[in-house]
JSON list of C-alpha atoms in Angstrom, two decimals:
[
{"chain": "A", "resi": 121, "resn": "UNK", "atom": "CA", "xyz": [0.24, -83.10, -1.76]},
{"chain": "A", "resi": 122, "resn": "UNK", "atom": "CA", "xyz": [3.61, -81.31, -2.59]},
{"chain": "A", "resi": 123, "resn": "UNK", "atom": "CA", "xyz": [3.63, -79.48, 0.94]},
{"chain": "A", "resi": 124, "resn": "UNK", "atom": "CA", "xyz": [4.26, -82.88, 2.79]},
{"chain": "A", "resi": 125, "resn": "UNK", "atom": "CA", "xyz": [6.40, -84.00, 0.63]},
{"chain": "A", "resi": 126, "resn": "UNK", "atom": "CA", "xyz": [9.10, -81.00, 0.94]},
{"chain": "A", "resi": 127, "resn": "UNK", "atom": "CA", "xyz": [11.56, -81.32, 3.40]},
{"chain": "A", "resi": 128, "resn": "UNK", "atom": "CA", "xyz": [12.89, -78.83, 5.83]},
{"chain": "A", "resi": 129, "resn": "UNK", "atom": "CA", "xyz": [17.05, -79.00, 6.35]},
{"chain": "A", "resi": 130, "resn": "UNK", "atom": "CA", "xyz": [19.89, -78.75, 3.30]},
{"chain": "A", "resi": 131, "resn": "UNK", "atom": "CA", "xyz": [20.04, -80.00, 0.47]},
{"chain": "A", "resi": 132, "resn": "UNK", "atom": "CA", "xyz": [22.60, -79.88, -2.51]},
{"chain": "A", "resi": 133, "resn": "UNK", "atom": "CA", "xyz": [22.89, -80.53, -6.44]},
{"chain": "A", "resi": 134, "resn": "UNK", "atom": "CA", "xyz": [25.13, -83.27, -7.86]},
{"chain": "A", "resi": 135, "resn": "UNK", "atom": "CA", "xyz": [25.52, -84.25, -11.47]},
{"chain": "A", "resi": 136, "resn": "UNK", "atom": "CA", "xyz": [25.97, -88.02, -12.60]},
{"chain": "A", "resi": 137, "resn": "UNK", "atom": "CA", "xyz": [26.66, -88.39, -16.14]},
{"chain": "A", "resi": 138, "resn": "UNK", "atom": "CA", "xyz": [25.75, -92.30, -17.11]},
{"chain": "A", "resi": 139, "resn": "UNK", "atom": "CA", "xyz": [27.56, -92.84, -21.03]},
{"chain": "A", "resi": 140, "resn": "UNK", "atom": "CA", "xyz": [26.29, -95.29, -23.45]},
{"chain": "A", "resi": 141, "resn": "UNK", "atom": "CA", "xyz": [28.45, -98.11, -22.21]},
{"chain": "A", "resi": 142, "resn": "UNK", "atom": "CA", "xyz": [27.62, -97.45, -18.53]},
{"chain": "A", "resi": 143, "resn": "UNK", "atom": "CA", "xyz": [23.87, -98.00, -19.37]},
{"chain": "A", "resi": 144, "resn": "UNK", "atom": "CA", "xyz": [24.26, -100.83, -21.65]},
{"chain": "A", "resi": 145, "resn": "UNK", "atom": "CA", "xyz": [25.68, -102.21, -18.49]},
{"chain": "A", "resi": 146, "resn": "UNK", "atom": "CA", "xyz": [23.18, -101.51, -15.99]},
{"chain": "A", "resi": 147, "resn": "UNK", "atom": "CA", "xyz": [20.71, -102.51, -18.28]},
{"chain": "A", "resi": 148, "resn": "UNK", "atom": "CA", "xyz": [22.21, -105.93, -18.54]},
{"chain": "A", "resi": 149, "resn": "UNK", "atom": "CA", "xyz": [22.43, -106.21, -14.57]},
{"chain": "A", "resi": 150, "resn": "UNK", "atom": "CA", "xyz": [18.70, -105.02, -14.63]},
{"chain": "A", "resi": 151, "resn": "UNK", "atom": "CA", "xyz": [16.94, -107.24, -17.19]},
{"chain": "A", "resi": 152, "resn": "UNK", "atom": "CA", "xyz": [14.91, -110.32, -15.71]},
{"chain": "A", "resi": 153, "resn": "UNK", "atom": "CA", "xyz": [12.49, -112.57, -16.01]},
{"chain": "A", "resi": 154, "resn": "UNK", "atom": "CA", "xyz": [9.56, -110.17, -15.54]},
{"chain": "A", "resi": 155, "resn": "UNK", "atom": "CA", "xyz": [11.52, -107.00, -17.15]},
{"chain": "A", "resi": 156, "resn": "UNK", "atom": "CA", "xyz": [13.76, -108.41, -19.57]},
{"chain": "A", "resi": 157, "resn": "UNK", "atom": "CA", "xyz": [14.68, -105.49, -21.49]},
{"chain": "A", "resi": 158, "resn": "UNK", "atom": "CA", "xyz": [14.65, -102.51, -19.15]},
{"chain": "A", "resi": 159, "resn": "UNK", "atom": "CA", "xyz": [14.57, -98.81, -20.88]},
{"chain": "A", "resi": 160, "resn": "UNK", "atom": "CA", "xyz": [17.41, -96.55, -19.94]},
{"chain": "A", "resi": 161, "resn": "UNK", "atom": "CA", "xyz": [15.16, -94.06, -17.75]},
{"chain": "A", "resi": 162, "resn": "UNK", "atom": "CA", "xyz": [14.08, -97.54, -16.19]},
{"chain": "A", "resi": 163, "resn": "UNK", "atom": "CA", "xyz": [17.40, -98.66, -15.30]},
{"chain": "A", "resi": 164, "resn": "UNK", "atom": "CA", "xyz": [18.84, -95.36, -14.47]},
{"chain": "A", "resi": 165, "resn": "UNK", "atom": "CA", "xyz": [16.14, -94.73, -11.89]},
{"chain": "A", "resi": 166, "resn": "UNK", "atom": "CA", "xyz": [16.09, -97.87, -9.95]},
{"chain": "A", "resi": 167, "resn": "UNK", "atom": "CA", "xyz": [20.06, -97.55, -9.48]},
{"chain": "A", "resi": 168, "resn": "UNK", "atom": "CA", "xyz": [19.84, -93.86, -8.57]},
{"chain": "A", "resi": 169, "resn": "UNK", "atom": "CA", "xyz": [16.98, -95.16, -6.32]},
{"chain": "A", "resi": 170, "resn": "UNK", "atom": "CA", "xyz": [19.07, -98.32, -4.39]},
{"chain": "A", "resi": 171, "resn": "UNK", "atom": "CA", "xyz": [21.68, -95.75, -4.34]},
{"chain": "A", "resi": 172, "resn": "UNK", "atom": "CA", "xyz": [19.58, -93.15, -2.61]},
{"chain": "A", "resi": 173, "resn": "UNK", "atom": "CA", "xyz": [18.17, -95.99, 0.10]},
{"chain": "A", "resi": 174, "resn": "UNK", "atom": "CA", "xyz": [21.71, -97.10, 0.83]},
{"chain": "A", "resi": 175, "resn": "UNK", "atom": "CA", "xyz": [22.61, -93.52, 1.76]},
{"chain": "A", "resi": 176, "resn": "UNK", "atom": "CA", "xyz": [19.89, -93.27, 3.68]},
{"chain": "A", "resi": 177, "resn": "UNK", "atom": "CA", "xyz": [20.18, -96.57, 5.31]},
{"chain": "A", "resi": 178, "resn": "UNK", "atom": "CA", "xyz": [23.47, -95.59, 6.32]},
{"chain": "A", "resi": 179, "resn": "UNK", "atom": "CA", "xyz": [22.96, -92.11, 7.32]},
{"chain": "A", "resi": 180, "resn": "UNK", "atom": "CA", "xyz": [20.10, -93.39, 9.84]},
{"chain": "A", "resi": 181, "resn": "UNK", "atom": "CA", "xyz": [21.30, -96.54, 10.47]},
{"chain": "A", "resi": 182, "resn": "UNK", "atom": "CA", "xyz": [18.48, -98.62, 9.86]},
{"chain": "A", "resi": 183, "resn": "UNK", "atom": "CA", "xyz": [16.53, -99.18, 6.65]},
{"chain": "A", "resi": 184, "resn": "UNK", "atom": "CA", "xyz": [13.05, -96.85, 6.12]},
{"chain": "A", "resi": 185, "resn": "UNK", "atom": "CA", "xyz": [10.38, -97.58, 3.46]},
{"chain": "A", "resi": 186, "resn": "UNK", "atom": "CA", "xyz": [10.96, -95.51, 0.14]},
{"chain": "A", "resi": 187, "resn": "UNK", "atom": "CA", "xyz": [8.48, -94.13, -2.58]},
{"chain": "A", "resi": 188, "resn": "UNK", "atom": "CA", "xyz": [9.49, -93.37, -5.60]},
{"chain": "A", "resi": 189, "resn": "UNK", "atom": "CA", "xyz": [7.41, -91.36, -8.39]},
{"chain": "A", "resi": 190, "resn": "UNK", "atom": "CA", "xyz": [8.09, -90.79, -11.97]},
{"chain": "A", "resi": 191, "resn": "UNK", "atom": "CA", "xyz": [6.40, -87.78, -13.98]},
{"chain": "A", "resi": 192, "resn": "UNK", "atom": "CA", "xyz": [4.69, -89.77, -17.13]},
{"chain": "A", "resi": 193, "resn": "UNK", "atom": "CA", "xyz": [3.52, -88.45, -20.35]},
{"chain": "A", "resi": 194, "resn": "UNK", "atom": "CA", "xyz": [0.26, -89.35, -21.03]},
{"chain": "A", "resi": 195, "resn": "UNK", "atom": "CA", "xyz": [0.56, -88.00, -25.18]},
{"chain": "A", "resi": 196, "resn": "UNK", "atom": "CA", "xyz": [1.73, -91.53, -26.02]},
{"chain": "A", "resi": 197, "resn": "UNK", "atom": "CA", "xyz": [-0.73, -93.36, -23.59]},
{"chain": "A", "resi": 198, "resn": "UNK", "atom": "CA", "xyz": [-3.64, -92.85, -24.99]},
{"chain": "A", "resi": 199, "resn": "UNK", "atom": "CA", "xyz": [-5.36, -94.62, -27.96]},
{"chain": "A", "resi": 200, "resn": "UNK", "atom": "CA", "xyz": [-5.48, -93.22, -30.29]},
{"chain": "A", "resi": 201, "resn": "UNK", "atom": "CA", "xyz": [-1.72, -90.99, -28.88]},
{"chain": "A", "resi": 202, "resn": "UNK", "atom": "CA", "xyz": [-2.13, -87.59, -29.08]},
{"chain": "A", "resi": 203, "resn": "UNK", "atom": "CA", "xyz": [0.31, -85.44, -30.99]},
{"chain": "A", "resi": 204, "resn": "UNK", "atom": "CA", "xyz": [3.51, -84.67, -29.19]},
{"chain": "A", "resi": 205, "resn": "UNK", "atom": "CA", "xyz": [2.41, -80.88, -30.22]},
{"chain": "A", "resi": 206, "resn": "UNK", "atom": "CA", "xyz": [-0.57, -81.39, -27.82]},
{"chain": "A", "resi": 207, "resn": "UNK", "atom": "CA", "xyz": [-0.26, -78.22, -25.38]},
{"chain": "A", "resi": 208, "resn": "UNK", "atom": "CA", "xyz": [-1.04, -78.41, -21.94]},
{"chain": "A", "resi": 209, "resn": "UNK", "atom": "CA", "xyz": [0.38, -80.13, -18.67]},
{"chain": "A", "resi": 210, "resn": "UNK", "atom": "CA", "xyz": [-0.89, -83.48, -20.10]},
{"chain": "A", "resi": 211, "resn": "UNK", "atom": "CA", "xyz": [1.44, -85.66, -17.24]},
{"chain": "A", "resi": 212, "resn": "UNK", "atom": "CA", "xyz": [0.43, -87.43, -14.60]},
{"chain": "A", "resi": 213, "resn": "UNK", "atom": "CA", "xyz": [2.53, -89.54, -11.60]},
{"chain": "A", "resi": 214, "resn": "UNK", "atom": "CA", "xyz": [3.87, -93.00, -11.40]},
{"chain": "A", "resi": 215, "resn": "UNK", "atom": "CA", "xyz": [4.60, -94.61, -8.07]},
{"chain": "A", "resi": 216, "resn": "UNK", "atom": "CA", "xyz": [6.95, -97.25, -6.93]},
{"chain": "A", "resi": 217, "resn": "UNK", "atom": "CA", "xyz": [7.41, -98.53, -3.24]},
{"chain": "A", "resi": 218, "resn": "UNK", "atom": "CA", "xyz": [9.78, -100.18, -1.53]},
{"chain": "A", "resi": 219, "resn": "UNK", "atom": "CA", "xyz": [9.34, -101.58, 2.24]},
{"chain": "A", "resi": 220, "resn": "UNK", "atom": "CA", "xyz": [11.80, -104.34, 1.94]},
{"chain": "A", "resi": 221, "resn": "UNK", "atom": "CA", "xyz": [15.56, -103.38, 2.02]},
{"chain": "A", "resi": 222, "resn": "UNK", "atom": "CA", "xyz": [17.17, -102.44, -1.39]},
{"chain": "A", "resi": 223, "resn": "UNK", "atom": "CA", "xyz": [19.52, -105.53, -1.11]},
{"chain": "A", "resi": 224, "resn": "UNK", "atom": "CA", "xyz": [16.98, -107.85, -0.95]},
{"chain": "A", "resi": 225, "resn": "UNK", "atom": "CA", "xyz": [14.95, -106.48, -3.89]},
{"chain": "A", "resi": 226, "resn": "UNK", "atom": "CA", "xyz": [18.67, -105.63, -6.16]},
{"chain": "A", "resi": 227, "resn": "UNK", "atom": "CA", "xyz": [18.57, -103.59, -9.02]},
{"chain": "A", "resi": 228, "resn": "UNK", "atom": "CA", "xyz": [16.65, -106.37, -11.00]},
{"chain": "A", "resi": 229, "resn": "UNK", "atom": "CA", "xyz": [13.53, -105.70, -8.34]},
{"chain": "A", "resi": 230, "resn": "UNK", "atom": "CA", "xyz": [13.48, -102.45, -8.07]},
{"chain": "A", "resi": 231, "resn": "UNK", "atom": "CA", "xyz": [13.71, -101.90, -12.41]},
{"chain": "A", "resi": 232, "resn": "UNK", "atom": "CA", "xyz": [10.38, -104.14, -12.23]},
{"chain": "A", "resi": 233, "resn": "UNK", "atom": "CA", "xyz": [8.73, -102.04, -9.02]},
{"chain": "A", "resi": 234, "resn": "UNK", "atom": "CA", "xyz": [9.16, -98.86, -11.54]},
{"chain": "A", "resi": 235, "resn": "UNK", "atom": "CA", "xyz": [8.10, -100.80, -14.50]},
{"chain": "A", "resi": 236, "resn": "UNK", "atom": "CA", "xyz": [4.86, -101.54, -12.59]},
{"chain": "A", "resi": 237, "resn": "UNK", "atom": "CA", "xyz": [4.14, -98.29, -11.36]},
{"chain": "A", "resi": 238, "resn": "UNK", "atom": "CA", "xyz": [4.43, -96.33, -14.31]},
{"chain": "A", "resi": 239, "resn": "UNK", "atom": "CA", "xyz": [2.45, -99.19, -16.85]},
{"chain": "A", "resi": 240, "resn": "UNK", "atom": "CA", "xyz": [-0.28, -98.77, -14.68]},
{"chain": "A", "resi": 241, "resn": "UNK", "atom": "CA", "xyz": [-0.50, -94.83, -16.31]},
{"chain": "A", "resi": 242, "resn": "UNK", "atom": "CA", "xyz": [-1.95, -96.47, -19.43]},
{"chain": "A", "resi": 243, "resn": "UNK", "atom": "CA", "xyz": [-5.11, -96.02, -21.55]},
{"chain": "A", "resi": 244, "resn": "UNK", "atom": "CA", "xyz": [-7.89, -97.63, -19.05]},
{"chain": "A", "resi": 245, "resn": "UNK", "atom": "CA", "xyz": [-6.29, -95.17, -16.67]},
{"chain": "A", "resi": 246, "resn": "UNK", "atom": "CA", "xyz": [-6.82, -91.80, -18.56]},
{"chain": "A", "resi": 247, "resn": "UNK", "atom": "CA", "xyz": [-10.10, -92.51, -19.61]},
{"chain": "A", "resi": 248, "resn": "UNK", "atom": "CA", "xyz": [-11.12, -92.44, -16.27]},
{"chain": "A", "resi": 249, "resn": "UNK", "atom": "CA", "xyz": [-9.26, -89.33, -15.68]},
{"chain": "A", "resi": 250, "resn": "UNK", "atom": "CA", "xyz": [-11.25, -88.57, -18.53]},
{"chain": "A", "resi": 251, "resn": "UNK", "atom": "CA", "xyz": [-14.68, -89.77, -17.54]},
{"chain": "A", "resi": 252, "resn": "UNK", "atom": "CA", "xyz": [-17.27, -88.58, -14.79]},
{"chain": "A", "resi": 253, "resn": "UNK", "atom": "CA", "xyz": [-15.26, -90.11, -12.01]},
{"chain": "A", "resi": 254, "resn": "UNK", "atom": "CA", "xyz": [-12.12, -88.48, -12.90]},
{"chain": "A", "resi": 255, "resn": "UNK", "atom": "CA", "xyz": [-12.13, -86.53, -9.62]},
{"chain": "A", "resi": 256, "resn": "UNK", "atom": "CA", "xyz": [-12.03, -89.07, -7.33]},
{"chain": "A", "resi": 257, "resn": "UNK", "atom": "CA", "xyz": [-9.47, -91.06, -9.24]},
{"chain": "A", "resi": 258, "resn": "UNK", "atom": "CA", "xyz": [-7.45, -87.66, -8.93]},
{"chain": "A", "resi": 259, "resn": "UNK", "atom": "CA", "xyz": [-7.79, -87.62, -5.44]},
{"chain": "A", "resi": 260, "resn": "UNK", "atom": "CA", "xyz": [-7.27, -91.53, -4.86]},
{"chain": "A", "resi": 261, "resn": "UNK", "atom": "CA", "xyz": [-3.98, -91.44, -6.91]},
{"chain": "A", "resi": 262, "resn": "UNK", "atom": "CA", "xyz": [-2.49, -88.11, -5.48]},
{"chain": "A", "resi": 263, "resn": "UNK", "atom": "CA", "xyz": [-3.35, -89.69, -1.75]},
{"chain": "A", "resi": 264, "resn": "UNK", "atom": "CA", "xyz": [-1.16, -92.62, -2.69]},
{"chain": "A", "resi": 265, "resn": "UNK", "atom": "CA", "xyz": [1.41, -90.32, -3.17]},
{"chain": "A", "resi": 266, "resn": "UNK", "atom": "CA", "xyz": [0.94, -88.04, -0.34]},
{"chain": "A", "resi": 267, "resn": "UNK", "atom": "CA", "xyz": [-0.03, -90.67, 2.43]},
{"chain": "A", "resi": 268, "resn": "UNK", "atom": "CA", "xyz": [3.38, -92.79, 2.45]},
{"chain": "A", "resi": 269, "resn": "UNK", "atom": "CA", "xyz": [5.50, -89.91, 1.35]},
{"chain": "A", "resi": 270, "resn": "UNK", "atom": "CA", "xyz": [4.31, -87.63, 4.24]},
{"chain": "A", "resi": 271, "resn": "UNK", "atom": "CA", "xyz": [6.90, -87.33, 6.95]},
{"chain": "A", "resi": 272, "resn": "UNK", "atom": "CA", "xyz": [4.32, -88.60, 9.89]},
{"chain": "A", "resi": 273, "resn": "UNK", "atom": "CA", "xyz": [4.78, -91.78, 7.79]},
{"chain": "A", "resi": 274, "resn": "UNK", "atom": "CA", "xyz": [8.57, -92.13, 7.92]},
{"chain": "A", "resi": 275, "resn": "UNK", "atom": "CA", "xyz": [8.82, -92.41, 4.24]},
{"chain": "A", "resi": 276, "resn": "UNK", "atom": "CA", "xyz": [11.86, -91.50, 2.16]},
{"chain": "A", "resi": 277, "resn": "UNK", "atom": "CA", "xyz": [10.41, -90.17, -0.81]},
{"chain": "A", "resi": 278, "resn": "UNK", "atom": "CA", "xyz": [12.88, -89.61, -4.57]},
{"chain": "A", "resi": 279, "resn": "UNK", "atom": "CA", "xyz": [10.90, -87.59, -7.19]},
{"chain": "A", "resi": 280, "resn": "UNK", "atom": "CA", "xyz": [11.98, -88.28, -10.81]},
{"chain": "A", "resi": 281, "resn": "UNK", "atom": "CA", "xyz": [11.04, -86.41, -13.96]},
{"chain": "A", "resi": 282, "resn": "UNK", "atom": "CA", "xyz": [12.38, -87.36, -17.37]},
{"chain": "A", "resi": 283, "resn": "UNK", "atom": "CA", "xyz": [13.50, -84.07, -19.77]},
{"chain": "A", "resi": 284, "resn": "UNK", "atom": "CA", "xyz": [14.62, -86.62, -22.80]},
{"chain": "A", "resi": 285, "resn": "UNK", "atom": "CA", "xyz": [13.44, -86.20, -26.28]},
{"chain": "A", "resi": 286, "resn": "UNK", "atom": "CA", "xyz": [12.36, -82.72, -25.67]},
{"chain": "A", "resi": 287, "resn": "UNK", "atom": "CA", "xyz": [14.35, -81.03, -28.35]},
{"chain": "A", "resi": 288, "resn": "UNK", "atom": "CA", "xyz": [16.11, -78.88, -26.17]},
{"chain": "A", "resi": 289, "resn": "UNK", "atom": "CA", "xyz": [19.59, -79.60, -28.01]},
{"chain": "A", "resi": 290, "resn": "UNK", "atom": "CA", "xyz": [17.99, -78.68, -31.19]},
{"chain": "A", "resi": 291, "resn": "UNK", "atom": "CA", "xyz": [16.42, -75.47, -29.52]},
{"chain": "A", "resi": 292, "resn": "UNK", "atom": "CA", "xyz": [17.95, -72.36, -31.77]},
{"chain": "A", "resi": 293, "resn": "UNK", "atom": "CA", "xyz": [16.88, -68.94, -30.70]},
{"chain": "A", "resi": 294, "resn": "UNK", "atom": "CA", "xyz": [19.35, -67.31, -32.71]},
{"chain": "A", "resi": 295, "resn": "UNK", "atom": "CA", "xyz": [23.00, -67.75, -31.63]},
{"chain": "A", "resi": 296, "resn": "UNK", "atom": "CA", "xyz": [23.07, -71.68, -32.39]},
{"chain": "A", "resi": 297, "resn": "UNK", "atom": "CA", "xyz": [21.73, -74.81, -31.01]},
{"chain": "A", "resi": 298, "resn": "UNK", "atom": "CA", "xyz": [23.01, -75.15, -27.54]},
{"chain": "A", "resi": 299, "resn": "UNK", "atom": "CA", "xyz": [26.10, -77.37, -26.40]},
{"chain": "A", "resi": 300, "resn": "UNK", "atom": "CA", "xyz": [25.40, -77.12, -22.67]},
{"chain": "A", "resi": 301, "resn": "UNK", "atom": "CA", "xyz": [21.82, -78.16, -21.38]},
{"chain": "A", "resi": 302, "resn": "UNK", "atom": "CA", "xyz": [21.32, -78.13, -17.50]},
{"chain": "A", "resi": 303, "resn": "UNK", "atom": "CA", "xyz": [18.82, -78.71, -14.37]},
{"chain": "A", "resi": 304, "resn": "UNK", "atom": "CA", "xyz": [18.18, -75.77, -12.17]},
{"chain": "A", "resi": 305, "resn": "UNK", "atom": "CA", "xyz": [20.62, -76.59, -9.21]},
{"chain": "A", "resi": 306, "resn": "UNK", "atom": "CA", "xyz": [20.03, -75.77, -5.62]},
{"chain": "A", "resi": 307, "resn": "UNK", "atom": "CA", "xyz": [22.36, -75.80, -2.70]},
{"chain": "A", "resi": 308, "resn": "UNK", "atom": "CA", "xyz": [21.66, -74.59, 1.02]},
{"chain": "A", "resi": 309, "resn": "UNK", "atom": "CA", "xyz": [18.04, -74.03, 0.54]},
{"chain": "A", "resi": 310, "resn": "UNK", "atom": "CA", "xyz": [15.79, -74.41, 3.73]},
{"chain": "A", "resi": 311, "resn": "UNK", "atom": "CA", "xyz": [13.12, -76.17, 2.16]},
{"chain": "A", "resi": 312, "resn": "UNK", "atom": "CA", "xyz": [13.51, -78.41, -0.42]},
{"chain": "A", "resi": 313, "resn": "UNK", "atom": "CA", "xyz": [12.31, -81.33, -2.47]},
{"chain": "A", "resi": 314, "resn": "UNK", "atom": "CA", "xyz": [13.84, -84.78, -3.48]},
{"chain": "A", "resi": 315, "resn": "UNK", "atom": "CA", "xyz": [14.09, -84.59, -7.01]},
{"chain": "A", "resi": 316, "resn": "UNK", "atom": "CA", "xyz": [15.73, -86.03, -10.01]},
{"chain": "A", "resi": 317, "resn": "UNK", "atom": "CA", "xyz": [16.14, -84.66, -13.35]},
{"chain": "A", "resi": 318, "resn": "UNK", "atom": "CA", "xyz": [17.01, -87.07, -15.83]},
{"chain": "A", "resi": 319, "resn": "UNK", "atom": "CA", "xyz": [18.07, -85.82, -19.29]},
{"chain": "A", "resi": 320, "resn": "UNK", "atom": "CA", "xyz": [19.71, -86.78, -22.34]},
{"chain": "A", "resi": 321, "resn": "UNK", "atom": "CA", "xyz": [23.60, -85.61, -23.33]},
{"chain": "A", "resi": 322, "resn": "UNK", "atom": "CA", "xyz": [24.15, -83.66, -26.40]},
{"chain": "A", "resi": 323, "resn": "UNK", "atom": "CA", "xyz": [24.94, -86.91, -28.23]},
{"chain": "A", "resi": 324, "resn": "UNK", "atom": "CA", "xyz": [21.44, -88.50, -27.45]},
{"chain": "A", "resi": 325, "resn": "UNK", "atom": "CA", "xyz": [23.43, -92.04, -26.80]},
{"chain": "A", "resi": 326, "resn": "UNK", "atom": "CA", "xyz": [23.97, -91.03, -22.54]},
{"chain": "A", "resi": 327, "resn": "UNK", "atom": "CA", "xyz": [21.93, -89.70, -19.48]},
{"chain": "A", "resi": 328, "resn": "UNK", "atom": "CA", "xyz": [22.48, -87.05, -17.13]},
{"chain": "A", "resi": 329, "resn": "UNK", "atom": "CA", "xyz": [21.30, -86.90, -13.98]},
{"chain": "A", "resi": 330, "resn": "UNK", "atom": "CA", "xyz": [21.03, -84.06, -11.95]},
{"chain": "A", "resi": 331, "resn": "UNK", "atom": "CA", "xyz": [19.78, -85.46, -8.11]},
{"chain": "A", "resi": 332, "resn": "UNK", "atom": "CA", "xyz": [18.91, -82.70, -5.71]},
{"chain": "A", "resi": 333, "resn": "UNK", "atom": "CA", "xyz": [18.92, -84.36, -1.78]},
{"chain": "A", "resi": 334, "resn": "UNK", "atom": "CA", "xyz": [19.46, -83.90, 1.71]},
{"chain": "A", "resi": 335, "resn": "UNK", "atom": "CA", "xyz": [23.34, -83.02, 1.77]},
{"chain": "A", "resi": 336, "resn": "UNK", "atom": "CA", "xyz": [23.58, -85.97, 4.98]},
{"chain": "A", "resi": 337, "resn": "UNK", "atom": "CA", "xyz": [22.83, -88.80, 1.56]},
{"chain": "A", "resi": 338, "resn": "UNK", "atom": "CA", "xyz": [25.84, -87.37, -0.24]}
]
């Protein structure tokens, strides 16, 4: 799945740093009738992603379908949830798609395409991870991924993973918790991916983001 998702040009590392006030106000410019009190990680996706599809609109001058997916973890989806201390690479991945332009949908659309995709990762869903067909609904899910994000398709595609509430600010391996906490940056690479790495300030009240794209969207 990854390998047609990667993209083959240059690519480059920006930081955005959204503060408590900045998110309170996207939030409010988010929240509707079907999604009336967006999460941060909601609303900070969905304008990172309208962001991302007006760059691209104007780089190619014309507007191209976008997916979006969002790395979920499934500890707290389950019934009973499992304990955060639960070790293994228990995460699966959300999608969100977009064919219309970004203007038509707004901010308020596109907070409720991500709120669908990633509610559908819920209980019913992992037990048939879980059960005898959980191959297939492997395969199924990953091919909804790799099909419209595949560049035959003519997809843009935006990964996002969330690092909040990991404890990384309160990590102490003997000089001190840590005041600086960063994404791995890349610039010039060949190959590359569409990724962004959302994850909490020091403070725990703001988001940074740090978006790795194709240097023609900055």
């Amino acid at each position: 799945m990854w390998g047609s998702l990667f993209k083959i040009g240059k690519c480059t590392t920006r930081r955005f740093a959204f503060d408590a006030s900045a998110i309170t106000t996207l939030k409010v410019k988010a929240a509707s009738n079907s999604v009336q009190n967006p999460t941060q990680v909601e609303a900070v996706s969905a304008f990172i992603w309208k962001c991302a599809m007006a760059a691209s609109e104007e780089t190619h001058g014309f507007p191209k379908p976008s997916l979006l997916s969002h790395v979920v973890n499934l500890r707290r989806r389950t019934t009973p949830p499992l304990t955060e201390h639960s070790i293994g690479n228990l995460i699966w991945i959300a999608r969100a798609q977009c064919t219309a332009r970004h203007d038509q949908l707004g901010l308020q659309g596109l907070v409720g395409q991500v709120r669908e995709g990633i509610s559908k990762i819920n209980n019913d869903f992992i037990k048939k991870l879980r059960g005898n067909e959980g191959s297939n609904v492997i395969c199924k899910s990953l091919k909804m991924i790799e099909g419209p994000g595949s560049k035959e398709e003519g997809v843009d595609y935006f990964g996002f993973t969330r690092w909040c509430k990991l404890g990384f600010y309160e990590a102490d391996l003997g000089w001190g918790k840590p005041l600086w906490v960063s994404g791995v940056g890349c610039s010039g690479g060949s190959v590359f991916l569409n990724l962004i790495i959302l994850m909490e300030t020091r403070s725990g009240n703001g988001i940074k983001a740090w978006v790795t794209l194709d240097e023609w969207l900055y």
